[in-house]
Amino acid sequence: MNYRHNTPAMAGVGTSDVLSGMEWLGSEERTNYPLTLSVEDSGEALGLTAQVVEPISADRVCGYMQQVLEQLAEALEHAPNRPVRDLDILPAAERSYLLEDLNRTAADYPSERCIHELFEQQVRRAPEAVALVHEDEELSYGELNARANRLAHHLIALGVRPDQPVAICLERSPAMVVGLLAILKAGGAYLPLDPAYPSARLRQIVEDAAPRRLLCDAAGRAALGPRGACRSDGGRSGDGHPGLGRPVR
């Protein structure tokens, strides 16, 4: 933010005299900042100059500032006790653009399909495409689906039935995504538990919800304590048995 004084020409010395014989071609200023705003004070009026990098629009920046300054000046003159939070800092066109134009996202959505069914549709469309990246690990849609299927079959074998709650207490990892998909594929409803929560709070949630099974990793087991949880290895345990990765029906 710069405030620049542009002193008017001295009396008796006209601009035309100073620039006589010179042709104005243009000017260029450089800055090390992505956005620089300058207030030009000519002594009789104020102006705004914005220097921005693409794709920022200099006109939009000046429009913001003009609206803010107008609202501030009006409040100082007519309502000095008005809270700053009540100032309308967006030009009408900008407000319409942000709240209406950018939110025109209506689109047809297959609301009759479940999330895991939509995921499987993407698996069929691009099985080799990368579906999940975590630190140095990548899983394709096909790999992620196979792991989720293996774990889903295991949950079904343990007695998980449609609409039964299954608690899942895992740290953020590929295993967490595998677990969520597996629970949905098995027909269950997942109950998310954060292993960072206090153990007493987690146990209270488990007792209230009474999930059919607890799905957890080492962090979840430590947080929950010994409760006969089904420990998740992210669906890796069936890697040597391709049949366990078959679709869940």
Short mmCIF file of C-alpha atoms in Angstrom, two decimals:
data_model
loop_
_atom_site.label_atom_id
_atom_site.label_comp_id
_atom_site.label_asym_id
_atom_site.label_seq_id
_atom_site.Cartn_x
_atom_site.Cartn_y
_atom_site.Cartn_z
CA MET A 1 0.00 0.00 0.00
CA ASN A 2 1.56 3.30 -1.13
CA TYR A 3 0.44 6.88 -0.66
CA ARG A 4 1.95 9.04 -3.38
CA HIS A 5 1.92 12.83 -3.50
CA ASN A 6 1.75 14.15 -7.04
CA THR A 7 2.57 17.85 -6.66
CA PRO A 8 0.78 20.05 -9.22
CA ALA A 9 2.92 22.10 -11.60
CA MET A 10 4.15 25.40 -10.14
CA ALA A 11 2.38 28.57 -11.14
CA GLY A 12 3.78 30.03 -14.35
CA VAL A 13 5.33 26.75 -15.47
CA GLY A 14 2.92 24.88 -17.71
CA THR A 15 3.09 21.17 -18.37
CA SER A 16 3.22 21.85 -22.07
CA ASP A 17 6.35 23.96 -21.54
CA VAL A 18 8.10 21.25 -19.54
CA LEU A 19 7.31 18.47 -22.05
CA SER A 20 7.74 20.57 -25.18
CA GLY A 21 9.19 18.49 -28.01
CA MET A 22 8.68 15.16 -26.16
CA GLU A 23 6.27 12.40 -27.21
CA TRP A 24 4.64 10.32 -24.46
CA LEU A 25 4.89 6.62 -25.32
CA GLY A 26 3.99 5.03 -22.00
CA SER A 27 5.52 3.88 -18.73
CA GLU A 28 6.14 0.70 -16.80
CA GLU A 29 6.60 0.07 -13.09
CA ARG A 30 7.91 -3.09 -11.48
CA THR A 31 7.21 -4.50 -8.03
CA ASN A 32 8.17 -7.60 -6.09
CA TYR A 33 4.65 -8.06 -4.72
CA PRO A 34 1.68 -9.80 -6.38
CA LEU A 35 -0.56 -6.87 -5.51
CA THR A 36 0.34 -3.23 -4.97
CA LEU A 37 -2.24 -0.53 -4.34
CA SER A 38 -1.30 3.14 -4.53
CA VAL A 39 -3.30 6.18 -3.51
CA GLU A 40 -2.54 9.08 -5.84
CA ASP A 41 -2.89 12.43 -4.07
CA SER A 42 -2.84 15.29 -6.57
CA GLY A 43 -3.71 17.89 -3.94
CA GLU A 44 -7.19 18.40 -5.38
CA ALA A 45 -8.40 14.81 -5.75
CA LEU A 46 -7.50 11.24 -4.86
CA GLY A 47 -7.04 8.35 -7.27
CA LEU A 48 -6.28 4.63 -7.01
CA THR A 49 -3.71 2.66 -8.96
CA ALA A 50 -3.58 -1.14 -8.68
CA GLN A 51 -0.68 -3.26 -9.93
CA VAL A 52 -1.50 -6.97 -9.92
CA VAL A 53 -0.32 -10.26 -11.37
CA GLU A 54 -2.58 -12.34 -13.56
CA PRO A 55 -5.26 -13.59 -13.16
CA ILE A 56 -6.12 -10.90 -10.57
CA SER A 57 -8.09 -8.06 -12.11
CA ALA A 58 -6.87 -4.54 -11.35
CA ASP A 59 -10.37 -3.21 -12.07
CA ARG A 60 -11.89 -5.53 -9.45
CA VAL A 61 -9.32 -4.51 -6.83
CA CYS A 62 -9.99 -0.81 -7.46
CA GLY A 63 -13.73 -1.51 -7.37
CA TYR A 64 -13.36 -3.13 -3.95
CA MET A 65 -11.37 -0.22 -2.58
CA GLN A 66 -13.68 2.41 -4.04
CA GLN A 67 -16.70 0.71 -2.47
CA VAL A 68 -14.96 0.42 0.91
CA LEU A 69 -13.80 4.03 0.92
CA GLU A 70 -17.24 5.29 -0.10
CA GLN A 71 -18.91 3.28 2.65
CA LEU A 72 -16.32 4.42 5.20
CA ALA A 73 -16.66 8.10 4.25
CA GLU A 74 -20.45 7.88 4.34
CA ALA A 75 -20.40 6.24 7.76
CA LEU A 76 -17.97 8.82 9.16
CA GLU A 77 -20.20 11.64 7.94
CA HIS A 78 -23.68 10.28 8.64
CA ALA A 79 -23.32 7.40 11.13
CA PRO A 80 -20.01 7.59 13.06
CA ASN A 81 -21.24 5.02 15.61
CA ARG A 82 -22.05 2.42 12.95
CA PRO A 83 -20.12 -0.86 13.51
CA VAL A 84 -17.49 -1.58 10.89
CA ARG A 85 -18.98 -5.05 10.40
CA ASP A 86 -22.14 -3.43 9.00
CA LEU A 87 -20.31 -1.72 6.13
CA ASP A 88 -21.21 -3.09 2.70
CA ILE A 89 -17.76 -3.62 1.23
CA LEU A 90 -18.76 -5.41 -1.98
CA PRO A 91 -19.94 -3.63 -5.13
CA ALA A 92 -23.36 -4.84 -6.29
CA ALA A 93 -21.95 -6.54 -9.40
CA GLU A 94 -19.25 -8.31 -7.36
CA ARG A 95 -21.75 -9.50 -4.76
CA SER A 96 -23.96 -10.93 -7.51
CA TYR A 97 -20.95 -12.64 -9.10
CA LEU A 98 -19.77 -14.26 -5.86
CA LEU A 99 -23.15 -15.29 -4.47
CA GLU A 100 -25.07 -16.11 -7.63
CA ASP A 101 -22.89 -16.66 -10.69
CA LEU A 102 -20.30 -18.85 -8.95
CA ASN A 103 -23.02 -20.86 -7.21
CA ARG A 104 -24.86 -21.91 -10.34
CA THR A 105 -23.72 -25.50 -9.89
CA ALA A 106 -27.02 -27.31 -10.36
CA ALA A 107 -26.47 -30.62 -12.14
CA ASP A 108 -28.19 -33.95 -12.50
CA TYR A 109 -27.09 -36.34 -9.76
CA PRO A 110 -27.93 -40.05 -9.47
CA SER A 111 -29.48 -39.68 -6.03
CA GLU A 112 -30.84 -43.23 -6.15
CA ARG A 113 -27.29 -44.65 -6.15
CA CYS A 114 -25.20 -45.22 -3.02
CA ILE A 115 -21.73 -43.71 -2.62
CA HIS A 116 -19.94 -47.03 -2.94
CA GLU A 117 -21.92 -47.83 -6.10
CA LEU A 118 -20.80 -44.55 -7.66
CA PHE A 119 -17.25 -45.42 -6.63
CA GLU A 120 -17.52 -48.83 -8.32
CA GLN A 121 -18.81 -47.11 -11.44
CA GLN A 122 -15.61 -45.06 -11.53
CA VAL A 123 -13.59 -48.25 -10.94
CA ARG A 124 -15.08 -49.76 -14.09
CA ARG A 125 -14.47 -46.54 -16.01
CA ALA A 126 -10.78 -46.08 -15.06
CA PRO A 127 -9.39 -48.93 -12.92
CA GLU A 128 -5.75 -47.89 -13.42
CA ALA A 129 -6.26 -44.20 -12.57
CA VAL A 130 -4.89 -42.96 -9.24
CA ALA A 131 -7.69 -42.82 -6.69
CA LEU A 132 -5.83 -42.08 -3.47
CA VAL A 133 -2.48 -40.54 -2.53
CA HIS A 134 -1.15 -40.52 1.02
CA GLU A 135 2.46 -39.53 1.69
CA ASP A 136 4.51 -41.94 -0.48
CA GLU A 137 1.67 -44.40 -1.14
CA GLU A 138 -0.62 -44.41 -4.16
CA LEU A 139 -3.63 -46.63 -4.82
CA SER A 140 -5.44 -46.97 -8.11
CA TYR A 141 -9.21 -47.29 -8.24
CA GLY A 142 -8.82 -50.99 -8.95
CA GLU A 143 -6.47 -51.58 -6.00
CA LEU A 144 -8.60 -49.54 -3.62
CA ASN A 145 -11.72 -51.39 -4.70
CA ALA A 146 -10.08 -54.81 -4.30
CA ARG A 147 -8.92 -54.00 -0.76
CA ALA A 148 -12.35 -52.68 0.18
CA ASN A 149 -13.99 -55.83 -1.22
CA ARG A 150 -11.68 -58.09 0.79
CA LEU A 151 -12.44 -56.24 4.00
CA ALA A 152 -16.17 -56.15 3.21
CA HIS A 153 -16.26 -59.95 2.81
CA HIS A 154 -14.44 -60.26 6.14
CA LEU A 155 -16.99 -58.00 7.86
CA ILE A 156 -19.86 -60.00 6.40
CA ALA A 157 -18.22 -63.20 7.67
CA LEU A 158 -18.09 -61.61 11.13
CA GLY A 159 -21.85 -61.07 11.04
CA VAL A 160 -22.26 -57.52 9.74
CA ARG A 161 -25.67 -57.18 8.12
CA PRO A 162 -27.46 -54.35 6.26
CA ASP A 163 -28.05 -51.18 8.29
CA GLN A 164 -26.02 -52.40 11.26
CA PRO A 165 -23.59 -49.80 12.67
CA VAL A 166 -19.87 -50.52 12.44
CA ALA A 167 -17.52 -48.22 14.35
CA ILE A 168 -14.30 -47.18 12.63
CA CYS A 169 -11.47 -45.65 14.64
CA LEU A 170 -8.43 -45.12 12.43
CA GLU A 171 -5.87 -42.41 11.84
CA ARG A 172 -6.00 -40.60 8.51
CA SER A 173 -4.58 -43.12 6.05
CA PRO A 174 -5.51 -45.29 3.05
CA ALA A 175 -6.77 -47.87 5.55
CA MET A 176 -9.41 -45.40 6.73
CA VAL A 177 -10.77 -44.97 3.18
CA VAL A 178 -10.68 -48.74 2.66
CA GLY A 179 -12.57 -49.22 5.91
CA LEU A 180 -15.30 -46.72 5.05
CA LEU A 181 -15.86 -48.28 1.63
CA ALA A 182 -15.82 -51.80 3.08
CA ILE A 183 -18.48 -50.98 5.66
CA LEU A 184 -20.73 -49.50 2.98
CA LYS A 185 -20.14 -52.47 0.67
CA ALA A 186 -21.07 -54.84 3.51
CA GLY A 187 -24.34 -52.95 3.90
CA GLY A 188 -23.46 -51.44 7.26
CA ALA A 189 -23.55 -47.86 8.50
CA TYR A 190 -20.21 -46.47 9.61
CA LEU A 191 -19.77 -44.76 12.97
CA PRO A 192 -16.65 -42.54 12.72
CA LEU A 193 -14.48 -42.26 15.83
CA ASP A 194 -11.44 -40.02 16.13
CA PRO A 195 -8.55 -41.76 17.94
CA ALA A 196 -7.43 -38.32 19.15
CA TYR A 197 -10.55 -38.08 21.34
CA PRO A 198 -10.27 -38.92 25.05
CA SER A 199 -10.71 -42.64 25.68
CA ALA A 200 -13.61 -42.08 28.05
CA ARG A 201 -15.48 -40.11 25.39
CA LEU A 202 -14.86 -42.80 22.76
CA ARG A 203 -16.07 -45.55 25.07
CA GLN A 204 -19.21 -43.55 25.85
CA ILE A 205 -19.99 -43.19 22.12
CA VAL A 206 -19.43 -46.91 21.56
CA GLU A 207 -21.67 -47.85 24.48
CA ASP A 208 -24.45 -45.54 23.28
CA ALA A 209 -24.31 -46.60 19.62
CA ALA A 210 -23.68 -50.31 20.29
CA PRO A 211 -21.97 -51.02 16.93
CA ARG A 212 -21.86 -54.56 15.61
CA ARG A 213 -18.08 -54.38 15.22
CA LEU A 214 -15.22 -52.00 15.93
CA LEU A 215 -12.79 -51.46 13.08
CA CYS A 216 -9.50 -49.89 14.19
CA ASP A 217 -5.77 -49.60 13.68
CA ALA A 218 -3.06 -49.49 16.35
CA ALA A 219 -3.92 -45.90 17.30
CA GLY A 220 -7.60 -46.73 17.53
CA ARG A 221 -6.95 -49.83 19.62
CA ALA A 222 -4.81 -47.79 22.03
CA ALA A 223 -7.52 -45.13 22.31
CA LEU A 224 -10.41 -47.57 22.77
CA GLY A 225 -8.68 -50.16 24.89
CA PRO A 226 -9.25 -53.95 24.68
CA ARG A 227 -12.82 -54.28 23.38
CA GLY A 228 -12.56 -57.14 20.89
CA ALA A 229 -12.16 -54.81 17.91
CA CYS A 230 -11.75 -56.01 14.36
CA ARG A 231 -8.32 -54.67 13.53
CA SER A 232 -7.89 -53.31 10.01
CA ASP A 233 -4.80 -53.77 7.87
CA GLY A 234 -6.36 -51.85 4.99
CA GLY A 235 -7.52 -54.99 3.17
CA ARG A 236 -3.95 -56.26 2.64
CA SER A 237 -4.43 -59.61 4.42
CA GLY A 238 -6.15 -61.11 1.38
CA ASP A 239 -3.53 -60.04 -1.15
CA GLY A 240 -2.55 -63.66 -1.72
CA HIS A 241 -6.16 -64.74 -2.26
CA PRO A 242 -7.58 -62.92 -5.30
CA GLY A 243 -11.04 -64.42 -4.74
CA LEU A 244 -11.50 -62.35 -1.60
CA GLY A 245 -11.33 -59.21 -3.73
CA ARG A 246 -14.43 -60.20 -5.70
CA PRO A 247 -17.37 -57.76 -5.82
CA VAL A 248 -19.70 -57.71 -2.83
CA ARG A 249 -23.32 -58.57 -3.56
#
